[in-house]
Coordinates of C-alpha atoms and ligand atoms in Angstrom, one line a residue:
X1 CA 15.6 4.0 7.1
X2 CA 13.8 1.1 8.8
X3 CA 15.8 -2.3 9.4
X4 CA 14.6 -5.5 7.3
X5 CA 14.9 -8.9 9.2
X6 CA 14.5 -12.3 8.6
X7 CA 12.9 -14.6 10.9
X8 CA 11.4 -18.5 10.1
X9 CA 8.4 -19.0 12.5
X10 CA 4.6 -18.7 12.1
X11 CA 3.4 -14.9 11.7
X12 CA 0.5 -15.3 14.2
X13 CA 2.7 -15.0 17.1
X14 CA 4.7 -12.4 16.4
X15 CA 4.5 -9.3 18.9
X16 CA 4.7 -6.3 16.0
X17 CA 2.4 -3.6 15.3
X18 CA 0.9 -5.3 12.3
X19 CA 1.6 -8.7 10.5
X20 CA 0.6 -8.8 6.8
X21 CA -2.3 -11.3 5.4
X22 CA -1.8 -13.2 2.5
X23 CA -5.6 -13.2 1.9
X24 CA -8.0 -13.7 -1.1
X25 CA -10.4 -11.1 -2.6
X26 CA -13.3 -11.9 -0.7
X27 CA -11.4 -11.4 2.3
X28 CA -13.6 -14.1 3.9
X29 CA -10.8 -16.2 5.1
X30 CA -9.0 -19.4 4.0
X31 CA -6.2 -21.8 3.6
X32 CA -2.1 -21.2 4.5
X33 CA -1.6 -18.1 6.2
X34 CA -5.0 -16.5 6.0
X35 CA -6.8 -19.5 8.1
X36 CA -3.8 -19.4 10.8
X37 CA -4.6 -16.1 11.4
X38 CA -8.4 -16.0 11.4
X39 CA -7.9 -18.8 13.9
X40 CA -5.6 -17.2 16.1
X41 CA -7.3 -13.6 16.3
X42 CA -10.7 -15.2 16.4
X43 CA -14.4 -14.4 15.2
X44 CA -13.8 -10.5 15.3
X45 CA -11.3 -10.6 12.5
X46 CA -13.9 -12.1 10.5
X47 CA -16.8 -9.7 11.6
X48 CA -14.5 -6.5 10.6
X49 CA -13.3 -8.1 7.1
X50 CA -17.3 -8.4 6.3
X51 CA -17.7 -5.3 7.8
X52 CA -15.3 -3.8 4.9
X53 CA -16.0 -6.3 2.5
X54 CA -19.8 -4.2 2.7
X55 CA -18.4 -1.2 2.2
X56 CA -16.1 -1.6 -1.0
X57 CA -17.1 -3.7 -4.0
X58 CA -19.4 -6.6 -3.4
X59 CA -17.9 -8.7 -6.3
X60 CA -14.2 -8.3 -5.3
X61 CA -14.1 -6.3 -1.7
X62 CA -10.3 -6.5 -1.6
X63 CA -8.6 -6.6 -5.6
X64 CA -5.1 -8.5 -6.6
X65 CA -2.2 -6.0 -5.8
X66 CA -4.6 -4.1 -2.9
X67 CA -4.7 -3.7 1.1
X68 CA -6.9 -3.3 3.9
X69 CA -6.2 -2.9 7.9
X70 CA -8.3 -4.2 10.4
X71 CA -7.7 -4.4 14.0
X72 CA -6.2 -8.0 15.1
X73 CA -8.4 -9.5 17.6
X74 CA -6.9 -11.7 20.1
X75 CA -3.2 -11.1 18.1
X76 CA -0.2 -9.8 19.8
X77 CA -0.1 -7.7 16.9
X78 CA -2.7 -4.7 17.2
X79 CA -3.7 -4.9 13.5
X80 CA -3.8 -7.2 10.3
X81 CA -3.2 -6.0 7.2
X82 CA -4.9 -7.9 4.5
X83 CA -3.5 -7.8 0.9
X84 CA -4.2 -9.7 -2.3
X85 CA -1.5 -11.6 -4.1
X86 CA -1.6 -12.4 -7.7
X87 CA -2.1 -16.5 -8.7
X88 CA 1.1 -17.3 -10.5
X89 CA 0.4 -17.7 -14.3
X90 CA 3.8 -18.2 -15.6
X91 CA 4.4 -14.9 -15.2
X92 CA 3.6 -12.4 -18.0
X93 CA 0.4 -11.2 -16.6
X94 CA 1.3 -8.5 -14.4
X95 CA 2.4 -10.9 -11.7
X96 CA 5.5 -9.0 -10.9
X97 CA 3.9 -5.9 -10.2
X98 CA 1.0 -6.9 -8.8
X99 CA 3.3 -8.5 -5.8
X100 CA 5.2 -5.9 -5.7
X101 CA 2.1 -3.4 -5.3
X102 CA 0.8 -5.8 -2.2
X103 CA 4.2 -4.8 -0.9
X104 CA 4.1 -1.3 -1.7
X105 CA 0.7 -0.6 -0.7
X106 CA 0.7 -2.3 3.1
X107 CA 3.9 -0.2 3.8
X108 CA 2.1 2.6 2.3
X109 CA -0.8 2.2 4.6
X110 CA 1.1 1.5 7.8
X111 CA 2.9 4.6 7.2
X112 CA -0.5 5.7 7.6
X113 CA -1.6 4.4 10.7
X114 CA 1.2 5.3 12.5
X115 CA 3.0 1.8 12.9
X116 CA 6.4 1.3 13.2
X117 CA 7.0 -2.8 13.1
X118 CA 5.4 -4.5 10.2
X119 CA 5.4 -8.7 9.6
X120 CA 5.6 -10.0 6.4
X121 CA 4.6 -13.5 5.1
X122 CA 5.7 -15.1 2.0
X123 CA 2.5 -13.7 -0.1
X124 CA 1.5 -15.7 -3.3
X125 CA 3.9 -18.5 -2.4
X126 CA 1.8 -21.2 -1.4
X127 CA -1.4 -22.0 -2.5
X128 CA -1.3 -19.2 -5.5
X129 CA 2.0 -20.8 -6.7
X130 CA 4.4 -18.1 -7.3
X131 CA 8.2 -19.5 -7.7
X132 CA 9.5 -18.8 -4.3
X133 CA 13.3 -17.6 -5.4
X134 CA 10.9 -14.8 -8.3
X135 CA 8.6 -13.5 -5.1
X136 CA 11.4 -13.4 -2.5
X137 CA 13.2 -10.9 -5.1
X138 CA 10.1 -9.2 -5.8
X139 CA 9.1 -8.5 -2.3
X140 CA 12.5 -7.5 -1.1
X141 CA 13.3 -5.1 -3.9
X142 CA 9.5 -3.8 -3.3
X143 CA 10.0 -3.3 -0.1
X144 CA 13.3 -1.3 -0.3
X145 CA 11.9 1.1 -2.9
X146 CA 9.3 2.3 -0.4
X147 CA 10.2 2.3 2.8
X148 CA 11.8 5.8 1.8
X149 CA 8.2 7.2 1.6
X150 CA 7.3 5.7 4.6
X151 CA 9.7 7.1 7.4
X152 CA 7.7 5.8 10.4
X153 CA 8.4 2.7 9.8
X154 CA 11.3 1.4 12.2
X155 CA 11.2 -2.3 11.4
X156 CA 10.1 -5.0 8.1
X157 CA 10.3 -8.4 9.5
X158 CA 9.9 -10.9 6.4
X159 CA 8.7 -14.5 8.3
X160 CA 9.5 -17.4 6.2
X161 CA 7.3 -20.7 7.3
X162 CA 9.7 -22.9 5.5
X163 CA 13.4 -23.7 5.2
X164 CA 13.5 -22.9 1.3
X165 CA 11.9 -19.4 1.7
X166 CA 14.3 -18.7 4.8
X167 CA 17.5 -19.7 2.8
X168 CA 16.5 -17.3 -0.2
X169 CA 15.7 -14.0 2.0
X170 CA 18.7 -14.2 3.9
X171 CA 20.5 -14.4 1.0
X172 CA 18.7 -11.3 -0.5
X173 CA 19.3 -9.2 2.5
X174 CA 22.8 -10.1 3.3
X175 CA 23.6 -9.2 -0.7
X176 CA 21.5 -6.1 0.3
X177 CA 22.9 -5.2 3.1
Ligands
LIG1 N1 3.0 -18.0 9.4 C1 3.8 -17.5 8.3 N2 3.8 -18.0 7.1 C2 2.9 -19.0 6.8 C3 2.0 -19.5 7.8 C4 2.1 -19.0 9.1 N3 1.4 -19.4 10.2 N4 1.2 -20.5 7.3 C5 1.6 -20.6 6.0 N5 2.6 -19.7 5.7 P1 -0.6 -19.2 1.4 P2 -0.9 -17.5 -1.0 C6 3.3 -19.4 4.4 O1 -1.0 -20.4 0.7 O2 0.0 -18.3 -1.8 C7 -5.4 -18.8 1.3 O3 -6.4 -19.8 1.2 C8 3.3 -20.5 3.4 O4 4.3 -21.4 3.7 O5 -1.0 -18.9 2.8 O6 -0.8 -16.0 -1.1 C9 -6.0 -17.4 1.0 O7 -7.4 -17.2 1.5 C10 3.6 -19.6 2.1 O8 5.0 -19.5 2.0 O9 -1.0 -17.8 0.6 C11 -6.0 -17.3 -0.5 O10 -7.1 -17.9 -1.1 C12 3.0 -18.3 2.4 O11 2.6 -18.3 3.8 C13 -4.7 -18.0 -0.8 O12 -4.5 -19.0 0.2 C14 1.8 -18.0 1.6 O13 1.0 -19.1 1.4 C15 -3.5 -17.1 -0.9 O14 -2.4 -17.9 -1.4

């Protein structure tokens, strides 16, 4: 089964086959993670995202708990994979397994695609509010229930930006491991 690590840097430069982003529904871009990596990979990222957002639903191209894959511009990485976390609402509206189905279904699609490193950020943990400590378990456990169904995949790197989010996933995967 593939090996989870645990780095703290900024997901844009990481040299994987595809790092994860935490995007919104329109999948036109934004804040936190979303706008480092439209920056980094440049206008084509954009261009492709429209070029799905077209294709799928007009009102919501890209739903909460969903992913897409586009290629990754001027990345290391040779493709984003766009996924939708769920705005924390205190946590009895699906919230739990809608993260854990942005998880879930990015593996899922990698698998696909033939990749064997994937980048994670900390989806749904900054400007959508999700407690940090609930998403970190969430995304681990998530994680480890389906990277069983997707053998091709060698490597999970989870990147924390911050200190906090660092602390709690090495914790989770040293109790895992
Ligand atoms: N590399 C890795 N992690 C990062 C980076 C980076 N360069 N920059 C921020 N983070 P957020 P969300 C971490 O707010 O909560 C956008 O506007 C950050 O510290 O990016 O899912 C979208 O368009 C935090 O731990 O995503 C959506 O509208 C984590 O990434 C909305 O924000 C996620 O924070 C999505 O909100």
């Amino acid at each position: 089964m593939g090996q989870i690590e645990v780095i703290q840097g900024d997901i844009t430069a990481l040299d994987v086959d595809a790092i994860v982003n935490a995007a919104n529904s329109s999948l036109a871009g934004g804040g936190g993670v979303d706008g480092a990596i439209h920056r980094a990979a440049g206008s084509e990222l954009l261009k492709e995202c429209m070029l799905i957002a077209q294709k799928r639903s007009p009102d919501s191209p890209c739903p909460t708990g969903d992913a897409v894959i586009t290629g990754a511009g001027k990345l290391p990485a040779k493709y984003v994979i766009h996924t939708v976390g769920p705005v924390w609402h205190g946590g009895s509206q699906g919230e739990p397994e809608l993260l854990a189905s942005c998880y879930r279904k990015c593996l899922l699609l990698a698998e696909e695609k033939g990749i064997k490193s994937i980048a994670f950020p900390n989806i749904s943990t900054g400007v959508y509010g999700y407690p940090k400590d609930k998403a970190a378990q969430t995304a681990v456990a998530s994680v480890r229930e389906t990277l069983p169904q997707s053998p091709g995949i060698e490597r999970v790197v989870f990147v924390c930006f911050d200190g906090e989010n660092y602390s709690l996933y090495k914790k989770l995967i040293l109790d895992y491991n």
